[in-house]
mmCIF file of C-alpha atoms in Angstrom:
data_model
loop_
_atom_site.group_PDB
_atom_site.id
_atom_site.type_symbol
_atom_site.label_atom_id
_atom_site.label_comp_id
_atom_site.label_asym_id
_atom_site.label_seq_id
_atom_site.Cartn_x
_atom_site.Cartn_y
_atom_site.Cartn_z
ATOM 1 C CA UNK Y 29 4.450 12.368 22.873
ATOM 2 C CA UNK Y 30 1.437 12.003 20.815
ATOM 3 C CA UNK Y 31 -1.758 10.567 21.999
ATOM 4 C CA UNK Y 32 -2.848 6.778 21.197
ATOM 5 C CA UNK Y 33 -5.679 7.359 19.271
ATOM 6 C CA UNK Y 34 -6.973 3.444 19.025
ATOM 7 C CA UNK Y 35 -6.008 0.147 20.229
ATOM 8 C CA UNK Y 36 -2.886 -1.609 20.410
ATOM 9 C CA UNK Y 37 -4.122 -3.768 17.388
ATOM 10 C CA UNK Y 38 -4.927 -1.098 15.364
ATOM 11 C CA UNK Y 39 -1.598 0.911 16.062
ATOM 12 C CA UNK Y 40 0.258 -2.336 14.988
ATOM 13 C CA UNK Y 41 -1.552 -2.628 11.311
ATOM 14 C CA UNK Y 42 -0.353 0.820 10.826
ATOM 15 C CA UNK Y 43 2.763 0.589 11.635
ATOM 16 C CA UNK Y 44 3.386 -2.821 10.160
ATOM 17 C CA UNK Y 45 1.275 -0.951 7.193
ATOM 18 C CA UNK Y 46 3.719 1.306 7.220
ATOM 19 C CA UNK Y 47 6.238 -0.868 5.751
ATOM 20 C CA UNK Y 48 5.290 -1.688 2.459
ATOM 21 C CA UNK Y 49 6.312 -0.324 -0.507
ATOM 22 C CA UNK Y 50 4.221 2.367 -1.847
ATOM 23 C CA UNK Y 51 2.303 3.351 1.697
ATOM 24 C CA UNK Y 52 4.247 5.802 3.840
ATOM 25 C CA UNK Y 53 3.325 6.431 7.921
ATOM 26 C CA UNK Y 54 -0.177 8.565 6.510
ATOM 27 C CA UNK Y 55 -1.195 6.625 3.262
ATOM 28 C CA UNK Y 56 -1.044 3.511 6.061
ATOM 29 C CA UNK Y 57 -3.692 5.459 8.589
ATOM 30 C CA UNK Y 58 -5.936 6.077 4.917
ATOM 31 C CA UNK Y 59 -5.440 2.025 4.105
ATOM 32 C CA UNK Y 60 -5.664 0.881 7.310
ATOM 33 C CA UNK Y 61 -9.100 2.925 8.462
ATOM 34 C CA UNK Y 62 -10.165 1.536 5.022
ATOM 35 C CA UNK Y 63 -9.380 -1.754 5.560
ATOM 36 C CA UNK Y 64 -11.005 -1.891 8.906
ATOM 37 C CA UNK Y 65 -14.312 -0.437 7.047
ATOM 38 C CA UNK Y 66 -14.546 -2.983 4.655
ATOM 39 C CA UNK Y 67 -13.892 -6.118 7.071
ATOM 40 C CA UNK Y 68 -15.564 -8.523 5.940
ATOM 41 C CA UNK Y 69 -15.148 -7.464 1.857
ATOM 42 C CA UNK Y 70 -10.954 -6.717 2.182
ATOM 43 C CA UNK Y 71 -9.135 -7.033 5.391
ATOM 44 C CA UNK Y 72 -10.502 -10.652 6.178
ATOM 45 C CA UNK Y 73 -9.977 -12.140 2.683
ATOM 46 C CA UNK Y 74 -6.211 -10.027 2.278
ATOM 47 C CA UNK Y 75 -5.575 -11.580 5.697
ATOM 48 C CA UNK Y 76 -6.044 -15.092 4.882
ATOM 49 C CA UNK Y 77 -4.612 -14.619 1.988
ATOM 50 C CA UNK Y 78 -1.280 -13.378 3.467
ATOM 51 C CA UNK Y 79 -1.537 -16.521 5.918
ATOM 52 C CA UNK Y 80 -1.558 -18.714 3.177
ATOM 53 C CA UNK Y 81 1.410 -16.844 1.341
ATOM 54 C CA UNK Y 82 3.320 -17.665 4.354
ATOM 55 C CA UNK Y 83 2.423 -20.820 4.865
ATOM 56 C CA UNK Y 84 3.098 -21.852 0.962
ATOM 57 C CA UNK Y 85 5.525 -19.717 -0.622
ATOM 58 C CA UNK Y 86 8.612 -21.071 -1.673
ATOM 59 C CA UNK Y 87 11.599 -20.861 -3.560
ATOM 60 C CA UNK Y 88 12.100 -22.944 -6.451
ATOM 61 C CA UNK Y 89 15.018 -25.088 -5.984
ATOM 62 C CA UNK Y 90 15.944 -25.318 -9.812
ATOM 63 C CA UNK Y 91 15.533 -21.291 -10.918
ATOM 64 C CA UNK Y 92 15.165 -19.643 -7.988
ATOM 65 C CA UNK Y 93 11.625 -18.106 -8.731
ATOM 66 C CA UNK Y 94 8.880 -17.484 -5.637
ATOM 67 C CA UNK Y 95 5.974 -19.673 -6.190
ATOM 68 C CA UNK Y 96 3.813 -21.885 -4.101
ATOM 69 C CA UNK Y 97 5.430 -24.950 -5.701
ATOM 70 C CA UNK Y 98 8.629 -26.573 -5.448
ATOM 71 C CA UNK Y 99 9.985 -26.740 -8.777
ATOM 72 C CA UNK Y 100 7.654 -23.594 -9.713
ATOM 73 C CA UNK Y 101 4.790 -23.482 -12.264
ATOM 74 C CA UNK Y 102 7.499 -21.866 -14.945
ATOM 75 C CA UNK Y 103 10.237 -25.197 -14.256
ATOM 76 C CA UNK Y 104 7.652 -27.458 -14.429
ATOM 77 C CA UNK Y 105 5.801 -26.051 -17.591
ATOM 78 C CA UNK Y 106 6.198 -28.456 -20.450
ATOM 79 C CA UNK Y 107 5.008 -26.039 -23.556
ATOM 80 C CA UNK Y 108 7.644 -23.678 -22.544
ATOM 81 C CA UNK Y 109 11.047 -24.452 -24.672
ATOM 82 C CA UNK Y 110 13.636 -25.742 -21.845
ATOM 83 C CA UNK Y 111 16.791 -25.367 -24.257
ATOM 84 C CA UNK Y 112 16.382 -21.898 -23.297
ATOM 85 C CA UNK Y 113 17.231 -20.092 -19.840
ATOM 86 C CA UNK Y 114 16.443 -16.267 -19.468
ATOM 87 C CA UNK Y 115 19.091 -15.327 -16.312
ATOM 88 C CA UNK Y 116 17.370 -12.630 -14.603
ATOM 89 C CA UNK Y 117 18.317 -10.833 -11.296
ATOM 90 C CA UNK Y 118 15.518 -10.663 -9.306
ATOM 91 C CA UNK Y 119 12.307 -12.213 -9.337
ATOM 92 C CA UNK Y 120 10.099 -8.823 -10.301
ATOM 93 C CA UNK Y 121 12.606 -8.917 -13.582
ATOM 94 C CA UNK Y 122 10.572 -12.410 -14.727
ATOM 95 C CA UNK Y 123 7.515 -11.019 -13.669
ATOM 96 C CA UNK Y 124 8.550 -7.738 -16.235
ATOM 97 C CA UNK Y 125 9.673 -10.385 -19.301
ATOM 98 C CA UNK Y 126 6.713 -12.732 -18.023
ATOM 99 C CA UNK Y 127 4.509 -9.591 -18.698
ATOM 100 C CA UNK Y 128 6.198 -8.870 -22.453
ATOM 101 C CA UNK Y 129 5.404 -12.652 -23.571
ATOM 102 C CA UNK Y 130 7.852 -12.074 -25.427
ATOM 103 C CA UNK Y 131 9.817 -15.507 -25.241
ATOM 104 C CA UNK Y 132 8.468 -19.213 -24.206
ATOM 105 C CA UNK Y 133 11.137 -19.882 -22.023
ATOM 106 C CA UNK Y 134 12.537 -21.394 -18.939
ATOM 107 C CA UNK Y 135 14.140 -18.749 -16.078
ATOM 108 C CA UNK Y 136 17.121 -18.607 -13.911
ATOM 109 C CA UNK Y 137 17.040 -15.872 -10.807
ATOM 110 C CA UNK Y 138 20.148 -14.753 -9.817
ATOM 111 C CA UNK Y 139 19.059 -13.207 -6.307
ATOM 112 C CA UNK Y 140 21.342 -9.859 -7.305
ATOM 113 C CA UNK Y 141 24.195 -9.068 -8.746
ATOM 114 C CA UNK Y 142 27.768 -9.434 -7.633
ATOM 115 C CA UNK Y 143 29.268 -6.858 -5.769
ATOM 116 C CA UNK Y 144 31.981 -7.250 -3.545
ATOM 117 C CA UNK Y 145 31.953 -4.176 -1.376
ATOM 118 C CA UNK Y 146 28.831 -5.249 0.162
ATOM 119 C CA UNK Y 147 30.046 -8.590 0.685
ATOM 120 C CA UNK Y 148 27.739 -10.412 -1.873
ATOM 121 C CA UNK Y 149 30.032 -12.594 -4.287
ATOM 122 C CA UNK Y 150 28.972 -15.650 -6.064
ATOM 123 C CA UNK Y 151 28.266 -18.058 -3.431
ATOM 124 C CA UNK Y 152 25.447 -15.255 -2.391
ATOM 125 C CA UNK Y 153 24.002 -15.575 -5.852
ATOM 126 C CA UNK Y 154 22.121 -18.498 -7.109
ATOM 127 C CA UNK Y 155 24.983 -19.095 -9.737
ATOM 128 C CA UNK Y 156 26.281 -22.953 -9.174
ATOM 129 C CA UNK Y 157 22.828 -24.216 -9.488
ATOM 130 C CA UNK Y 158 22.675 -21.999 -13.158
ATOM 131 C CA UNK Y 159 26.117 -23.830 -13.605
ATOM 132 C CA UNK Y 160 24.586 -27.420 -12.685
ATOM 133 C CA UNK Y 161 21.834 -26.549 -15.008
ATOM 134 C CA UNK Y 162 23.725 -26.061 -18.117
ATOM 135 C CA UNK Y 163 26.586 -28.939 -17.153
ATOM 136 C CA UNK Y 164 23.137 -31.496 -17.108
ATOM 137 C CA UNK Y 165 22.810 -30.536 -20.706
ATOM 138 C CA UNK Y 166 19.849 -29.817 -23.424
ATOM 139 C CA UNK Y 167 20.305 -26.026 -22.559
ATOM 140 C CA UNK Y 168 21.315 -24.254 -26.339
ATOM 141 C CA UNK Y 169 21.351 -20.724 -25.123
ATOM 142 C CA UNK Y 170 21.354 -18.528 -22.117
ATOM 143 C CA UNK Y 171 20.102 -14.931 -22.638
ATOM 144 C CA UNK Y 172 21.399 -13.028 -19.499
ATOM 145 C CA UNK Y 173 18.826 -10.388 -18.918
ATOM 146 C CA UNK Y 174 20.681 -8.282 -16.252
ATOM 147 C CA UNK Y 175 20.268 -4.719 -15.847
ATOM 148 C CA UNK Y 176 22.415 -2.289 -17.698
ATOM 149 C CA UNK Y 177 24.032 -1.325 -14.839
ATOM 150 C CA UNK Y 178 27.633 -1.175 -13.858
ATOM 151 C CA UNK Y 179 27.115 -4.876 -11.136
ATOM 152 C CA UNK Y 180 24.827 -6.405 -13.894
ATOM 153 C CA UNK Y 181 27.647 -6.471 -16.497
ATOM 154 C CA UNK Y 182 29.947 -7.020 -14.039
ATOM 155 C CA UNK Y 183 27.760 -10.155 -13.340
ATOM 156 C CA UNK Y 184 27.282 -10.809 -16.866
ATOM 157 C CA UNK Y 185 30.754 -10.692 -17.663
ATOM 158 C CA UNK Y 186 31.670 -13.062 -14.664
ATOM 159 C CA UNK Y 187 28.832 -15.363 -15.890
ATOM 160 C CA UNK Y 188 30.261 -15.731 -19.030
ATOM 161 C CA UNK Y 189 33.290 -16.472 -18.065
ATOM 162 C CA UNK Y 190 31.538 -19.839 -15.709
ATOM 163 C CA UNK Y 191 29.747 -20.631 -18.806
ATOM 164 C CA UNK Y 192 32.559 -20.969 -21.366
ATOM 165 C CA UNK Y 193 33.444 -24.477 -20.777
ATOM 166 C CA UNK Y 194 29.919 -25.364 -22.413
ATOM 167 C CA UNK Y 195 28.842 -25.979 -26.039
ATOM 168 C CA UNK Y 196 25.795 -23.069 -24.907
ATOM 169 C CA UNK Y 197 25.342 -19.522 -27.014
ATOM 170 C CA UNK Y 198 25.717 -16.722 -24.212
ATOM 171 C CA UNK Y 199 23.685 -13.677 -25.091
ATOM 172 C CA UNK Y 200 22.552 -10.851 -23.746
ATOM 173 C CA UNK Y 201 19.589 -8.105 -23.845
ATOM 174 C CA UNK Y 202 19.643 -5.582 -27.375
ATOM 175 C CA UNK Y 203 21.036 -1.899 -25.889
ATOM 176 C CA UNK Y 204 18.743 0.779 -27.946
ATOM 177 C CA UNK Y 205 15.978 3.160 -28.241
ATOM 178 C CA UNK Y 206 12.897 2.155 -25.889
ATOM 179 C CA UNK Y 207 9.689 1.397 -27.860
ATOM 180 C CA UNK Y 208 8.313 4.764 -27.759
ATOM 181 C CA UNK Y 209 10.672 6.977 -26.543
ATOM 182 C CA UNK Y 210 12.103 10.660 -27.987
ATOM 183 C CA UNK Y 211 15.948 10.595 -29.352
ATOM 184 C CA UNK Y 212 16.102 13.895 -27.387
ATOM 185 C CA UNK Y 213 15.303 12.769 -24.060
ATOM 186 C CA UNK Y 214 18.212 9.750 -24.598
ATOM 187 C CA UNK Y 215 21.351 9.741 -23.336
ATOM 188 C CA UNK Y 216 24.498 9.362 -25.534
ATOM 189 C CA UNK Y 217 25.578 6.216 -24.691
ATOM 190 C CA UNK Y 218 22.386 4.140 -25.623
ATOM 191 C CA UNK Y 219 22.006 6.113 -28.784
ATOM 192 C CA UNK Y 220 25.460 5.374 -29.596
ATOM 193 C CA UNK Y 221 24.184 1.541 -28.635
ATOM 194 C CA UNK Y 222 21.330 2.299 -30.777
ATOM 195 C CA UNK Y 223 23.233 3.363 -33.704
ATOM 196 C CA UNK Y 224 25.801 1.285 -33.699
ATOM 197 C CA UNK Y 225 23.182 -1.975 -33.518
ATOM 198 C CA UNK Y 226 20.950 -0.472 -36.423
ATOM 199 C CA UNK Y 227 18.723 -3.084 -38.421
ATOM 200 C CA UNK Y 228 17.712 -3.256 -41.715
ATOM 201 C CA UNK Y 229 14.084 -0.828 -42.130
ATOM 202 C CA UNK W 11 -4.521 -13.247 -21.904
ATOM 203 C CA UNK W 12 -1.728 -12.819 -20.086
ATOM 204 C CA UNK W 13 0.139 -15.822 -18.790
ATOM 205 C CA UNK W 14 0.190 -17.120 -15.131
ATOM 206 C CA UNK W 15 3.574 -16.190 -13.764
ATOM 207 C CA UNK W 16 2.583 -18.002 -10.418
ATOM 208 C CA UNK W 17 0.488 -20.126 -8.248
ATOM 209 C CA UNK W 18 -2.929 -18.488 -7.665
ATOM 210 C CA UNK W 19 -2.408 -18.176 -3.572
ATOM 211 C CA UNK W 20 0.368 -15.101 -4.962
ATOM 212 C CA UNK W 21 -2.494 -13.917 -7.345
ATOM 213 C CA UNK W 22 -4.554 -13.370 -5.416
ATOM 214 C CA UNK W 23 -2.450 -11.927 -2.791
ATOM 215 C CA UNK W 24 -1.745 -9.391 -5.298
ATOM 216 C CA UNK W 25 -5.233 -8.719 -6.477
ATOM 217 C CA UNK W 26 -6.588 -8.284 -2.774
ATOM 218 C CA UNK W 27 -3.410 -5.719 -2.411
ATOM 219 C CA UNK W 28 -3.985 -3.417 -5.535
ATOM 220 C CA UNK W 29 -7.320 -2.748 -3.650
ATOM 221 C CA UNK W 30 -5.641 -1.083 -0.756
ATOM 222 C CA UNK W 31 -5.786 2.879 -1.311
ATOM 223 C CA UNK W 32 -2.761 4.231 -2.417
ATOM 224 C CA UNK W 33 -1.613 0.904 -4.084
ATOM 225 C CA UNK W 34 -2.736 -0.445 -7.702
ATOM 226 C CA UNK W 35 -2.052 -2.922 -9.603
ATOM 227 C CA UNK W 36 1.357 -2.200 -10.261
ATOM 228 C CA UNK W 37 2.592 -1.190 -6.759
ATOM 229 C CA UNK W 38 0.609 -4.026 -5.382
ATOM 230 C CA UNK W 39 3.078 -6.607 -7.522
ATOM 231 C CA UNK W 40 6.000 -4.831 -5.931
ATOM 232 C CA UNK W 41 4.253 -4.579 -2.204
ATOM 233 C CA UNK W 42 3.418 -8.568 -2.938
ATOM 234 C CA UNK W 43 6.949 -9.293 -3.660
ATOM 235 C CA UNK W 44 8.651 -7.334 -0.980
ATOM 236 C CA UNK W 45 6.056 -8.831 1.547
ATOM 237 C CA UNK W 46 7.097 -12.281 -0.046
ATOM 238 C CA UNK W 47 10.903 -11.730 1.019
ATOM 239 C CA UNK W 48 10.235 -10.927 3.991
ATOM 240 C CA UNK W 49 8.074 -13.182 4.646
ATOM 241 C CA UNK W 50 9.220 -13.828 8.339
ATOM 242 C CA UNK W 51 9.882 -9.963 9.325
ATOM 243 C CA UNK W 52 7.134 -8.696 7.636
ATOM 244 C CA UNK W 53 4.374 -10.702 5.865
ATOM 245 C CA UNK W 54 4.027 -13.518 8.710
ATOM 246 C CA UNK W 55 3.777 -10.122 11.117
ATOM 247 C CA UNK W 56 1.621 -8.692 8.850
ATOM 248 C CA UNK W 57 -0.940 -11.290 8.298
ATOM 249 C CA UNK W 58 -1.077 -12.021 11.867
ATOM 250 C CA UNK W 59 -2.351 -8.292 12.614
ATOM 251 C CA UNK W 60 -4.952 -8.192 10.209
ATOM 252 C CA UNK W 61 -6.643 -11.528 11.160
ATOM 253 C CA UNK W 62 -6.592 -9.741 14.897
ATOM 254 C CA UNK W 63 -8.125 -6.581 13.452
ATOM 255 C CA UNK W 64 -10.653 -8.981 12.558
ATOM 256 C CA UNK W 65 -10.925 -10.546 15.513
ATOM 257 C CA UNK W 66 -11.287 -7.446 17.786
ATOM 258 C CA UNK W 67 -11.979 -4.347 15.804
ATOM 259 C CA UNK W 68 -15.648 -3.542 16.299
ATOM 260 C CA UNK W 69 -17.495 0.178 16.102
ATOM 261 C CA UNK W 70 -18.244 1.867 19.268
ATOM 262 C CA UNK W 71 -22.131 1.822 20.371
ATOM 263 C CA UNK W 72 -21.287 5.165 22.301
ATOM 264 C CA UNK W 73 -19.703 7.255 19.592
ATOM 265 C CA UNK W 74 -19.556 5.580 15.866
ATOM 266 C CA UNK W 75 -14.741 5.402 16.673
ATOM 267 C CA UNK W 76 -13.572 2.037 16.010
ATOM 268 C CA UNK W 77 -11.534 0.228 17.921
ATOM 269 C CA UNK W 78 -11.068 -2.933 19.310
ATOM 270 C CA UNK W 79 -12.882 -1.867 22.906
ATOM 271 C CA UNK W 80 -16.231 -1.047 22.861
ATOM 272 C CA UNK W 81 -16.928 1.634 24.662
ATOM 273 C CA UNK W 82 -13.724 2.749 22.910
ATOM 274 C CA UNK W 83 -10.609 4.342 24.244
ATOM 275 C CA UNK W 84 -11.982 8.059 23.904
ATOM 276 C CA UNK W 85 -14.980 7.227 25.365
ATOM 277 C CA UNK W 86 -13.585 5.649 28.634
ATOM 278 C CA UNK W 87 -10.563 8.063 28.694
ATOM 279 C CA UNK W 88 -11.103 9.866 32.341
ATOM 280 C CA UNK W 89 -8.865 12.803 31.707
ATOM 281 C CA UNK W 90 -11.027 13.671 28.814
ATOM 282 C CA UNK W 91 -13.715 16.543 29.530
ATOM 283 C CA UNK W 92 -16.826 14.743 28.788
ATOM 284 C CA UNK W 93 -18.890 18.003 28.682
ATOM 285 C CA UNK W 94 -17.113 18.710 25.116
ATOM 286 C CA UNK W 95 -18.436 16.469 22.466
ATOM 287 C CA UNK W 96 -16.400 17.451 18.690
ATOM 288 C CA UNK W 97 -18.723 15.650 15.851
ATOM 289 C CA UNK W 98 -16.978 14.470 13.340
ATOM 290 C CA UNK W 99 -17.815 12.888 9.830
ATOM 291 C CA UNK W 100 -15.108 10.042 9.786
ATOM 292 C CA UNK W 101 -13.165 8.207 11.848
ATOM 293 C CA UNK W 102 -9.963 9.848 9.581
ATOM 294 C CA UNK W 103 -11.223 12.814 10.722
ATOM 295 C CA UNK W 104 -11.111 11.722 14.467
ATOM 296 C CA UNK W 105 -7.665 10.792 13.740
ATOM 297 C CA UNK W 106 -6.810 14.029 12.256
ATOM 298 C CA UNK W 107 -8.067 16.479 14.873
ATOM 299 C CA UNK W 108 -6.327 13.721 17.565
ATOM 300 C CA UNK W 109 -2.903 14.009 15.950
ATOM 301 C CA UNK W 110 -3.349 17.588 16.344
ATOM 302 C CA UNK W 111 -3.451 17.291 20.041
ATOM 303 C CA UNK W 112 -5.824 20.600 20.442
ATOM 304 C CA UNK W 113 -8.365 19.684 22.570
ATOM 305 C CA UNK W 114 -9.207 17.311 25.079
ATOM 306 C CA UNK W 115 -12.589 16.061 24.483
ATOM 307 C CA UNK W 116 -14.621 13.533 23.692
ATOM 308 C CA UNK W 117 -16.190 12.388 19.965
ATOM 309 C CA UNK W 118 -18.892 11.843 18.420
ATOM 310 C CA UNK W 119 -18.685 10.052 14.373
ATOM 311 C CA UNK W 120 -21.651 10.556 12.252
ATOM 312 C CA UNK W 121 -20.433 8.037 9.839
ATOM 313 C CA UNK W 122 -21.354 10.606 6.833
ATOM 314 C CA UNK W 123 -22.896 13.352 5.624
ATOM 315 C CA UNK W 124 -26.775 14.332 4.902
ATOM 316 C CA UNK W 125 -27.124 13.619 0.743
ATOM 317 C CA UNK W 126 -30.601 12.637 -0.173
ATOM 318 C CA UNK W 127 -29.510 12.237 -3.705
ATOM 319 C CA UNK W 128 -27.184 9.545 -2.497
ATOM 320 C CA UNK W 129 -30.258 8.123 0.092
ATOM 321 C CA UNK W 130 -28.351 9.714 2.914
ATOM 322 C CA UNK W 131 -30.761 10.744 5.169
ATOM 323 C CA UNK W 132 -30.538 11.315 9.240
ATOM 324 C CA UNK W 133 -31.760 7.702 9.784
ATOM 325 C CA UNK W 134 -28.304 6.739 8.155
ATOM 326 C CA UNK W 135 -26.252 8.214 10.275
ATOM 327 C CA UNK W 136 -25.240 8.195 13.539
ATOM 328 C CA UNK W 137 -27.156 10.971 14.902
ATOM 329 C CA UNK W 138 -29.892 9.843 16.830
ATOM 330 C CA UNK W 139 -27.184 8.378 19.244
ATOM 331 C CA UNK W 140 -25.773 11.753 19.471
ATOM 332 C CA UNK W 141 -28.926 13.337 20.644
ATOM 333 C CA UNK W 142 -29.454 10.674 23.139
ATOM 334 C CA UNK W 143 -26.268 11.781 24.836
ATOM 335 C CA UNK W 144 -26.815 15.286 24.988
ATOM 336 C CA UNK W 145 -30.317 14.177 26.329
ATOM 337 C CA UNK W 146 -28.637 12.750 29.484
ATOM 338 C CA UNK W 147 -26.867 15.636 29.978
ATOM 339 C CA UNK W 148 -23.278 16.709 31.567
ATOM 340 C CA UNK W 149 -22.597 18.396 28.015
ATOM 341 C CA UNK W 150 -21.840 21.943 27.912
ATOM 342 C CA UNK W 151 -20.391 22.602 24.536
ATOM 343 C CA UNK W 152 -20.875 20.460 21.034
ATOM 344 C CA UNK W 153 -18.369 20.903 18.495
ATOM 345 C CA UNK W 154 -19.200 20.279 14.580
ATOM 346 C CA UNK W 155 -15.954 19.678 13.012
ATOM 347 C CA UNK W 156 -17.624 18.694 9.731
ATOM 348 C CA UNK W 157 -16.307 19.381 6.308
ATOM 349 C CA UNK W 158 -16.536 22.896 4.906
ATOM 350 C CA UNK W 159 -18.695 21.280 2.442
ATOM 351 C CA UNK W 160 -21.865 22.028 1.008
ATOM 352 C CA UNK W 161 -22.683 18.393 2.606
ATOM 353 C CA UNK W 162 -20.903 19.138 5.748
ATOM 354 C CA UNK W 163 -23.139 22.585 6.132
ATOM 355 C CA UNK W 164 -26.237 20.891 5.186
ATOM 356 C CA UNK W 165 -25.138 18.516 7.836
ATOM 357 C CA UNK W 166 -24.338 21.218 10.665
ATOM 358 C CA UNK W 167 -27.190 23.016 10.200
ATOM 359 C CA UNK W 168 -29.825 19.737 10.867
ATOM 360 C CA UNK W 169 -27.426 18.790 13.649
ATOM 361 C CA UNK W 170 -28.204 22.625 15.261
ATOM 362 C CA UNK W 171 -31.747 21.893 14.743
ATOM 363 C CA UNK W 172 -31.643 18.649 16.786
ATOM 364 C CA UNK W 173 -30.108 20.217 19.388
ATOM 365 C CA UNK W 174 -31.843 23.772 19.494
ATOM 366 C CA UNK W 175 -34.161 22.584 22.640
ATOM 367 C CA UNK W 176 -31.035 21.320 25.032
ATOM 368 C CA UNK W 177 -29.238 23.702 26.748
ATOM 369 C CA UNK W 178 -26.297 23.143 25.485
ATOM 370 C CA UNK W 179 -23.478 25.236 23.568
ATOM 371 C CA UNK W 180 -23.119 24.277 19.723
ATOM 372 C CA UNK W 181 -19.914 25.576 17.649
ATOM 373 C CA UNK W 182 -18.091 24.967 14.406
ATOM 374 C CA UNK W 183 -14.585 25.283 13.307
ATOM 375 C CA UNK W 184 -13.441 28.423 12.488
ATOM 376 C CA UNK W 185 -12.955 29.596 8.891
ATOM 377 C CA UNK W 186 -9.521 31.268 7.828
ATOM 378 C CA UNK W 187 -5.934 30.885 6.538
ATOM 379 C CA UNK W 188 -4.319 27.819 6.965
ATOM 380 C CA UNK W 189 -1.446 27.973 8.925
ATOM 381 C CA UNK W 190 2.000 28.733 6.639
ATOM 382 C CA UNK W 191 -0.429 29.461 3.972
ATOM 383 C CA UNK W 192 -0.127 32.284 1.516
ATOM 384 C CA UNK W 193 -2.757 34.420 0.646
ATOM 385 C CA UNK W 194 -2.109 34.295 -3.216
ATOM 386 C CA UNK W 195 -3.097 31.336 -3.514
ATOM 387 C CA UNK W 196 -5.997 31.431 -1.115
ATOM 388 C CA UNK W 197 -9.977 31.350 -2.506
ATOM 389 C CA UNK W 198 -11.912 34.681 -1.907
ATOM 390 C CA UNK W 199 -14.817 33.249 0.335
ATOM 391 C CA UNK W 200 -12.098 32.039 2.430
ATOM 392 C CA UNK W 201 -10.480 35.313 2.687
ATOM 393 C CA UNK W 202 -13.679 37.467 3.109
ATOM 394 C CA UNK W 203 -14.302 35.002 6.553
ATOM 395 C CA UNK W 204 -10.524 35.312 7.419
ATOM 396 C CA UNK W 205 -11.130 39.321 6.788
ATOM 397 C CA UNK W 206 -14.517 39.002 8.883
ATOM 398 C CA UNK W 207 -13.816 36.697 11.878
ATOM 399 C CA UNK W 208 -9.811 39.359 12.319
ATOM 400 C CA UNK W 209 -8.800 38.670 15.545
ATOM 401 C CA UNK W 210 -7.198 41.294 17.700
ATOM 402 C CA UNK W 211 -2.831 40.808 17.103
#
């Protein structure tokens, strides 16, 4: 039985603390003692700000994207080019391409990836509404940006399939050597990838 | 300039989180995410704990703890001896000694050490306050649990001198190998006091 060192309240930020990602049972005592120090500077703004998060976030009821409006700030964006659709599975994967700026276009979540032994099949993911998207028309391509994982071809593979009916180029992500990164250190497959998909120096 | 990938509430959500210790700005994206997914289990909870550490949390006036009592819980705790006062630098340190369940006392936070470079002096801390309850008396033993730091010496030894005209007990921590340690790896000052203070096996 250990001792309560502190009120109720206090025992409740840590544990709740606790719970994110990134902050185990001590790291939440350290970030809770110094959020309590600096009240006025941290804990009251990063609590009102958290209230308001609850209060406004949504998700987008065309991509599937977390924002604070309903069709989000990338759906409603008019300089971005909305004959193209980056399918992504979750939302920190547009926040990753959002950070690249690499491409100026619209984005599709999925909400994960289909697979059936944990019950999640395509009515779980956000696919019909991708479906509705494309049937509406002006989309020319849809780059599926799944993982390379074993589900996210599966899923890539499935959404292919949903999408062949459409005059719309399917592609997906380039497999080969990260920006970077030592030959050594890579596994055979994705030099294999990287070989076999070799450009012009 | 990196592009907005969201309404500003989620910003700033995520700014205010990569200044929580052991989260930056990276980690405070995920944390921001997760917390927005679970926004009813977790975030909603969340939020509402932090606006009551507001609220409620205040320092103690009789011993520098915080909590959302003042006096705090240690200080009205009847089972604890109140003729033991352990001084302490932080209220982490508090916490520390109280997860180690070794002593039933009371406390006594300074709030800091003594570093004139840094403007640091006595009036800065909490020490007057701690000389005012030794001067009422009913304490038979004080207990500096400061730092082995130069600081934390500096510190002890002013806090000796405070107290050198009450009749009262004043002891440190003892110096030695940490529990599980190995002496390898130990520092030689620490092993000359671990060699000095031998107890008999």
């Amino acid at each position: 039985m250990s001792k309560r060192i502190a009120g109720p309240e206090i025992e409740r930020l840590i544990q709740l603390l606790s719970k994110v990602p990134g902050l185990g049972p001590r790291s939440a005592r350290r970030a809770a003692l110094h959020l309590i120090k600096k009240k006025e500077q941290l804990l009251a703004p990063l609590a009102a700000a958290m209230g308001e998060a609850v209060d406004k976030v949504r998700v987008c009821s065309t991509c599937g994207n977390v924002d604070t409006a309903d069709p989000c700030m990338i759906c409603t964006d008019a300089r971005r080019d909305s004959g193209t659709i980056i399918v992504v599975e979750d939302v920190s994967d547009l926040w990753a391409l959002e950070r690249a700026t690499a491409m100026n276009a619209k984005f599709h979540v999925l909400g994960g990836t289909l697979s059936p032994l944990d019950g999640i099949g395509p009515d779980q993911l956000n696919i019909k509404q991708l479906v509705t998207r494309v049937a509406e028309g002006g989309i020319r391509e849809i780059i599926l940006a799944v993982n390379a994982t074993v589900e996210g071809q599966t899923t890539a593979h499935y959404l292919t399939d949903q999408l062949s009916g459409f005059d719309v180029k399917v592609t997906r992500l380039a497999h080969g050597v990260p920006v970077g990164g030592e030959l050594d250190y890579l596994d055979d497959g994705t030099l294999a990838a990287a070989l076999k998909s070799r450009t012009v120096f």
